[in-house]
């Protein structure tokens, strides 16, 4: 899961830094991810896992770190 | 964000809301009074000179209010270069409201085809190609690319007025496709942008209340497109980036936004390469007076004959 999240961030997050240097709990917005890049990250994650984020998860905090993305995806895909 | 006064009116919040008002009733009144002239397309109207006098008076009120901060005033055409339009992020946020201009660039043969198609009732617009320009969706947008580079110490204040287009056909006279805004813009550091927003929200409330309008400010979001737009809208609400000044045009339960104060963060500073004097990416903030909507709120509140309006209102508008 983490590898997939990192790959999506590398391709769609438009981060000014190498994703490999970002730790799981680092704030992706502080690392330079914009709101519009967040939207692309969200769509790519949905594509990868064939899931749909519900309305309640459509907020920036869902995508603020690799850990928070993993938590959200776990909720969607089940254990 | 880049919406600037385009969001849906917010409700008053607590309590039971009454039924949705019939928004065409007021339009019928305005047409009957000769203030608006129907064109056959919802949201596009001719305006009488009485109506235009009010719009100009509100525009001048905004100019006088902004004079103290020494803002540089500009007017841009209601049409802007396609490249700049793309850089504002409008495609991502509001694709459903875009107005892109197309033109005919064919030869004689193509022209005959175009005419034949039109005569047979076909869709002749399929023979047009993009003209490289779009309609301007918010009057402040053409300003930002002119500021590429480094801002002076303390940032800059700008005063931009003009026409906007958004494709939202409606019988609601307060939801026009072509309408006017007067934007008071700050570009500089993040703290200065917040300060501009807070100051103008207060000044805006005072000046609109001074016209005898019932106004209040509410936290708002722009009507970003689609599911993904929810992220942008939720973020705007959570960070209280946008406030609207609302006033009852159709009903007290569903007041209409007549002005808005919007912190863009670095949304324009980043794509247009604008930096503060200390080398940070510049933030921007826009306070927009919705000139047509304020005019409508005045007509609704004080009646369709401006000469009969309260003296205090008339003195503010025509000093």
Coordinates of C-alpha atoms in Angstrom, one line a residue:
Chain A
X1 CA 0.0 0.0 0.0
X2 CA 2.7 2.5 1.0
X3 CA 4.6 1.9 -2.2
X4 CA 1.5 2.6 -4.2
X5 CA 0.8 5.8 -2.3
X6 CA 4.3 7.0 -2.8
X7 CA 4.1 6.2 -6.5
X8 CA 0.9 8.2 -6.9
X9 CA 2.4 11.1 -4.9
X10 CA 5.5 11.0 -7.2
X11 CA 3.4 11.1 -10.3
X12 CA 0.5 13.4 -9.3
X13 CA 1.6 15.3 -6.2
X14 CA 3.7 17.8 -8.1
X15 CA 6.0 18.0 -5.0
X16 CA 9.1 20.1 -5.3
X17 CA 11.0 17.4 -3.4
X18 CA 11.8 13.7 -4.0
X19 CA 8.9 11.6 -2.5
X20 CA 11.6 9.2 -1.1
X21 CA 12.8 11.9 1.3
X22 CA 9.3 12.4 2.8
X23 CA 8.5 10.4 6.0
X24 CA 5.1 8.8 6.6
X25 CA 4.0 11.5 9.0
X26 CA 5.4 14.5 7.2
X27 CA 2.9 17.2 6.2
X28 CA 2.5 17.0 2.4
X29 CA 1.1 20.5 2.2
X30 CA 4.1 21.9 4.0
X31 CA 6.2 19.9 1.6
X32 CA 4.6 21.9 -1.3
X33 CA 1.5 19.9 -2.4
X34 CA -1.2 22.3 -3.7
X35 CA -5.0 21.9 -3.4
X36 CA -5.2 21.2 -7.1
X37 CA -2.5 18.5 -6.9
X38 CA -4.4 17.0 -4.0
X39 CA -7.4 16.5 -6.4
X40 CA -5.2 14.6 -8.9
X41 CA -3.7 12.5 -6.1
X42 CA -7.2 11.6 -5.0
X43 CA -8.4 10.6 -8.4
X44 CA -5.3 8.5 -9.0
X45 CA -5.7 6.7 -5.7
X46 CA -9.4 5.9 -6.6
X47 CA -8.2 4.6 -9.9
X48 CA -5.5 2.4 -8.4
X49 CA -7.7 0.7 -5.8
X50 CA -11.1 1.0 -7.6
X51 CA -12.6 2.8 -4.7
X52 CA -14.5 6.1 -4.3
X53 CA -13.8 8.5 -1.4
X54 CA -17.1 9.4 0.3
X55 CA -18.2 13.0 0.8
X56 CA -16.9 12.9 4.4
X57 CA -13.4 12.2 3.2
X58 CA -13.3 14.9 0.6
X59 CA -11.2 17.3 2.6
X60 CA -7.5 18.3 2.6
X61 CA -6.8 16.6 6.0
X62 CA -7.5 13.2 4.4
X63 CA -4.5 13.7 2.2
X64 CA -2.2 15.6 4.5
X65 CA 0.3 12.8 5.0
X66 CA 1.2 9.3 3.8
X67 CA -0.1 8.0 7.1
X68 CA -3.5 9.8 6.8
X69 CA -3.9 8.6 3.2
X70 CA -3.1 5.0 4.3
X71 CA -5.7 5.3 7.1
X72 CA -8.4 6.6 4.8
X73 CA -7.7 3.9 2.2
X74 CA -7.7 1.1 4.8
X75 CA -11.2 2.3 5.9
X76 CA -12.3 2.1 2.3
X77 CA -10.8 -1.2 1.3
X78 CA -11.4 -3.0 4.7
X79 CA -8.8 -5.1 6.6
Chain B
X1 CA -10.0 30.9 -4.4
X2 CA -10.8 32.3 -7.8
X3 CA -14.5 32.5 -7.7
X4 CA -15.0 36.0 -6.3
X5 CA -18.7 36.3 -5.6
X6 CA -19.9 33.4 -7.5
X7 CA -20.9 31.1 -4.7
X8 CA -24.4 30.1 -3.9
X9 CA -26.0 32.3 -1.3
X10 CA -25.7 30.9 2.1
X11 CA -28.7 30.3 4.3
X12 CA -29.1 32.1 7.6
X13 CA -28.3 28.9 9.4
X14 CA -30.3 28.0 12.4
X15 CA -34.0 27.3 12.3
X16 CA -36.5 26.2 9.7
X17 CA -36.1 27.7 6.3
X18 CA -39.1 28.8 4.4
X19 CA -39.9 27.5 0.9
X20 CA -37.5 28.3 -1.9
X21 CA -38.5 31.7 -3.3
X22 CA -39.7 32.1 -6.8
X23 CA -36.8 34.1 -8.2
X24 CA -38.6 35.0 -11.4
X25 CA -41.1 37.2 -9.6
X26 CA -38.6 40.0 -9.0
X27 CA -37.3 39.7 -12.5
X28 CA -40.8 40.3 -13.8
X29 CA -41.1 43.4 -11.6
X30 CA -37.8 44.8 -12.9
X31 CA -38.9 44.1 -16.5
X32 CA -42.3 45.7 -15.9
X33 CA -40.6 48.8 -14.4
X34 CA -38.4 49.1 -17.5
X35 CA -35.2 48.6 -15.6
X36 CA -34.2 45.3 -17.3
X37 CA -34.9 44.3 -20.9
X38 CA -35.2 40.7 -21.8
X39 CA -33.0 39.4 -24.6
X40 CA -34.4 36.0 -25.1
X41 CA -31.6 34.3 -23.1
X42 CA -31.8 33.9 -19.3
X43 CA -29.1 35.9 -17.6
X44 CA -28.5 38.4 -20.4
X45 CA -30.3 41.7 -20.1
X46 CA -30.4 45.1 -21.4
X47 CA -30.3 47.8 -18.7
X48 CA -32.1 51.1 -18.6
X49 CA -30.3 54.4 -17.9
X50 CA -31.9 54.5 -14.5
X51 CA -30.4 51.1 -13.7
X52 CA -27.1 52.1 -15.1
X53 CA -27.0 55.3 -12.9
X54 CA -27.3 53.1 -9.9
X55 CA -24.5 50.7 -11.1
X56 CA -22.2 53.7 -11.7
X57 CA -23.1 55.2 -8.4
X58 CA -22.1 52.0 -6.5
X59 CA -19.0 51.8 -8.7
X60 CA -18.0 55.3 -7.7
X61 CA -18.8 54.6 -4.0
X62 CA -16.2 51.7 -4.2
X63 CA -13.7 54.1 -5.8
X64 CA -14.2 56.7 -3.1
X65 CA -13.9 54.0 -0.4
X66 CA -10.6 52.7 -1.9
X67 CA -9.1 56.2 -2.5
X68 CA -7.6 56.2 1.0
X69 CA -5.3 53.3 0.3
X70 CA -3.9 54.8 -2.9
X71 CA -4.9 51.8 -5.0
X72 CA -3.9 51.8 -8.7
X73 CA -7.0 51.6 -10.8
X74 CA -7.3 49.5 -14.0
X75 CA -10.0 48.4 -16.4
X76 CA -9.4 45.4 -18.6
X77 CA -11.6 44.2 -21.5
X78 CA -14.1 41.5 -20.7
X79 CA -12.0 39.1 -22.9
X80 CA -8.7 37.7 -21.8
X81 CA -5.8 35.7 -23.4
X82 CA -6.4 32.0 -23.3
X83 CA -2.9 31.3 -21.8
X84 CA -3.7 33.5 -18.8
X85 CA -7.1 32.0 -18.4
X86 CA -5.4 28.5 -18.2
X87 CA -2.9 29.7 -15.6
X88 CA -5.6 31.0 -13.3
X89 CA -6.8 27.4 -12.7
X90 CA -10.3 28.1 -13.8
X91 CA -10.4 24.9 -15.9
X92 CA -9.9 22.8 -12.8
X93 CA -12.3 24.7 -10.6
X94 CA -15.2 25.9 -12.7
X95 CA -15.2 24.1 -16.1
X96 CA -19.0 24.4 -16.1
X97 CA -18.9 28.2 -16.3
X98 CA -16.3 28.7 -19.0
X99 CA -16.9 31.0 -21.9
X100 CA -14.3 30.4 -24.7
X101 CA -14.5 32.4 -27.8
X102 CA -14.5 30.8 -31.2
X103 CA -14.3 32.3 -34.7
X104 CA -14.3 31.3 -38.3
X105 CA -10.9 30.9 -39.9
X106 CA -11.8 28.9 -43.1
X107 CA -11.6 29.7 -46.8
X108 CA -14.3 30.6 -49.3
X109 CA -15.3 27.0 -49.6
X110 CA -15.7 26.6 -45.9
X111 CA -17.7 29.9 -45.8
X112 CA -20.2 28.4 -48.2
X113 CA -20.4 25.3 -46.0
X114 CA -20.9 27.5 -43.0
X115 CA -23.8 29.4 -44.6
X116 CA -25.4 26.2 -45.9
X117 CA -25.2 24.7 -42.5
X118 CA -26.8 27.8 -40.9
X119 CA -29.5 28.0 -43.5
X120 CA -30.4 24.3 -43.0
X121 CA -30.7 24.9 -39.3
X122 CA -27.6 22.9 -38.6
X123 CA -25.1 23.8 -35.8
X124 CA -22.8 26.2 -37.7
X125 CA -20.7 26.7 -34.6
X126 CA -19.1 23.3 -35.2
X127 CA -17.2 25.0 -38.1
X128 CA -15.6 27.5 -35.8
X129 CA -12.1 27.2 -34.2
X130 CA -10.8 28.7 -30.9
X131 CA -9.8 32.3 -31.2
X132 CA -7.2 32.2 -28.5
X133 CA -9.3 34.3 -26.1
X134 CA -11.8 33.5 -23.4
X135 CA -14.4 35.6 -21.6
X136 CA -13.2 37.0 -18.3
X137 CA -14.9 35.2 -15.3
X138 CA -13.7 37.5 -12.6
X139 CA -12.5 41.1 -13.1
X140 CA -9.3 40.7 -11.0
X141 CA -7.9 37.8 -13.1
X142 CA -6.3 39.8 -15.8
X143 CA -4.5 41.8 -13.2
X144 CA -2.2 39.1 -11.8
X145 CA 0.0 38.4 -14.8
X146 CA 0.8 42.1 -15.1
X147 CA 2.4 41.8 -11.6
X148 CA 4.9 39.1 -12.4
X149 CA 8.2 39.9 -10.6
X150 CA 8.8 41.5 -7.2
X151 CA 6.2 43.5 -5.4
X152 CA 7.2 46.7 -3.5
X153 CA 7.7 46.6 0.2
X154 CA 4.2 46.4 1.9
X155 CA 2.6 45.0 -1.3
X156 CA 0.3 46.7 -3.8
X157 CA -3.3 47.8 -3.8
X158 CA -5.4 47.7 -7.0
X159 CA -8.8 48.7 -8.0
X160 CA -10.3 46.8 -11.0
X161 CA -13.8 47.2 -12.4
X162 CA -15.5 45.6 -15.3
X163 CA -17.6 42.9 -16.9
X164 CA -17.5 39.2 -16.1
X165 CA -19.1 36.2 -17.8
X166 CA -20.1 32.9 -16.1
X167 CA -22.3 30.4 -17.9
X168 CA -25.1 30.0 -15.4
X169 CA -28.3 30.7 -17.2
X170 CA -31.1 31.4 -14.7
X171 CA -34.4 33.2 -14.3
X172 CA -32.9 34.7 -11.2
X173 CA -32.0 38.3 -12.0
X174 CA -29.3 38.1 -9.4
X175 CA -27.7 35.2 -11.3
X176 CA -26.7 36.9 -14.6
X177 CA -24.4 35.4 -17.2
X178 CA -22.9 38.8 -17.9
X179 CA -22.5 41.1 -14.9
X180 CA -20.1 43.7 -13.3
X181 CA -17.8 43.5 -10.4
X182 CA -15.6 46.1 -8.7
X183 CA -12.6 44.3 -7.1
X184 CA -10.3 45.8 -4.5
X185 CA -7.2 43.7 -4.6
X186 CA -4.1 43.4 -2.4
X187 CA -1.0 41.5 -3.6
X188 CA 1.8 41.1 -1.1
X189 CA 2.6 39.0 2.0
X190 CA 0.3 36.5 3.7
X191 CA -0.4 38.7 6.7
X192 CA -1.2 41.7 4.5
X193 CA -3.7 39.7 2.5
X194 CA -5.5 38.6 5.6
X195 CA -5.5 42.2 6.9
X196 CA -6.9 43.5 3.6
X197 CA -9.6 40.8 3.8
X198 CA -10.7 41.6 7.3
X199 CA -10.5 45.4 6.8
X200 CA -12.6 45.4 3.6
X201 CA -15.1 43.0 5.0
X202 CA -15.8 45.5 7.7
X203 CA -15.6 48.5 5.4
X204 CA -17.9 46.7 2.9
X205 CA -20.5 45.9 5.6
X206 CA -20.4 49.5 6.8
X207 CA -20.7 51.1 3.3
X208 CA -23.5 48.7 2.3
X209 CA -25.4 49.1 5.5
X210 CA -25.0 52.9 5.0
X211 CA -27.1 52.4 1.8
X212 CA -29.9 51.1 3.9
X213 CA -29.4 47.5 3.0
X214 CA -29.9 44.7 5.5
X215 CA -26.5 42.9 5.4
X216 CA -24.5 40.4 7.3
X217 CA -21.2 38.5 6.6
X218 CA -21.1 34.7 6.4
X219 CA -18.4 32.2 5.8
X220 CA -18.7 30.9 2.3
X221 CA -17.3 28.7 -0.4
X222 CA -17.1 28.9 -4.1
X223 CA -19.2 26.5 -6.2
X224 CA -16.2 24.4 -7.3
X225 CA -17.1 21.8 -9.9
X226 CA -17.8 18.2 -9.2
X227 CA -16.8 15.8 -6.4
X228 CA -13.2 16.8 -6.4
X229 CA -14.4 20.4 -6.0
X230 CA -15.7 19.4 -2.6
X231 CA -12.1 19.2 -1.4
X232 CA -11.5 22.7 -2.5
X233 CA -14.8 23.9 -1.1
X234 CA -14.3 22.1 2.3
X235 CA -10.9 23.5 2.5
X236 CA -12.1 27.0 1.8
X237 CA -14.7 26.7 4.6
X238 CA -12.3 25.1 7.1
X239 CA -9.7 27.8 6.6
X240 CA -12.4 30.5 6.4
X241 CA -10.7 31.8 3.3
X242 CA -13.9 33.4 1.9
X243 CA -16.6 35.5 3.4
X244 CA -19.7 36.9 1.7
X245 CA -21.8 39.8 2.5
X246 CA -25.4 38.7 2.0
X247 CA -28.6 40.6 1.7
X248 CA -32.2 39.5 1.2
X249 CA -33.1 40.0 -2.5
X250 CA -35.7 37.3 -2.8
X251 CA -36.3 36.2 0.8
X252 CA -34.8 36.6 4.2
X253 CA -34.3 32.8 4.4
X254 CA -32.2 32.8 1.2
X255 CA -30.2 36.0 1.1
X256 CA -28.0 36.6 -1.9
X257 CA -24.3 37.4 -1.8
X258 CA -23.8 41.0 -3.0
X259 CA -20.1 41.2 -2.1
X260 CA -17.3 38.8 -1.1
X261 CA -13.9 38.8 0.5
X262 CA -11.6 36.1 -0.7
X263 CA -8.1 35.1 0.4
X264 CA -6.4 33.3 -2.5
X265 CA -3.3 32.3 -0.6
X266 CA -0.6 31.8 -3.3
X267 CA -3.1 30.7 -5.9
X268 CA -2.2 33.5 -8.3
X269 CA 1.3 34.4 -6.9
X270 CA 2.6 30.9 -7.8
X271 CA 1.6 30.5 -11.5
X272 CA 2.3 34.2 -12.4
X273 CA 5.7 34.3 -10.6
X274 CA 4.8 37.2 -8.2
X275 CA 7.1 37.6 -5.2
X276 CA 7.1 39.7 -2.1
X277 CA 9.9 42.2 -1.4
X278 CA 11.5 39.5 0.8
X279 CA 11.4 36.9 -1.9
X280 CA 8.4 34.8 -0.8
X281 CA 5.7 33.7 -3.2
X282 CA 3.1 36.5 -3.0
X283 CA -0.4 36.0 -1.6
X284 CA -3.4 37.9 -2.8
X285 CA -6.8 38.8 -1.6
X286 CA -9.8 40.4 -3.3
X287 CA -12.8 42.2 -2.0
X288 CA -15.4 42.3 -4.7
X289 CA -18.5 44.5 -4.8
X290 CA -21.1 42.7 -7.0
X291 CA -22.3 45.9 -8.8
X292 CA -25.4 44.4 -10.4
X293 CA -26.3 42.5 -7.3
X294 CA -26.0 45.5 -5.1
X295 CA -28.1 47.5 -7.6
X296 CA -30.7 44.7 -7.4
X297 CA -30.6 44.7 -3.6
X298 CA -31.2 48.5 -3.6
X299 CA -34.1 48.2 -6.0
X300 CA -35.6 45.5 -3.9
X301 CA -35.1 47.3 -0.6
X302 CA -36.0 50.9 -1.6
X303 CA -38.3 50.3 -4.7
X304 CA -37.9 50.7 -8.4
X305 CA -37.9 54.5 -8.4
X306 CA -34.4 55.8 -7.2
X307 CA -35.8 59.4 -7.0
X308 CA -38.1 58.2 -4.2
X309 CA -35.3 56.4 -2.2
X310 CA -34.4 57.6 1.3
X311 CA -32.4 60.8 1.4
X312 CA -29.6 59.1 3.3
X313 CA -29.2 56.4 0.7
X314 CA -29.3 59.0 -2.1
X315 CA -26.6 61.1 -0.4
X316 CA -24.3 58.1 -0.2
X317 CA -24.7 57.2 -3.8
X318 CA -24.9 60.6 -5.4
X319 CA -23.0 63.0 -3.0

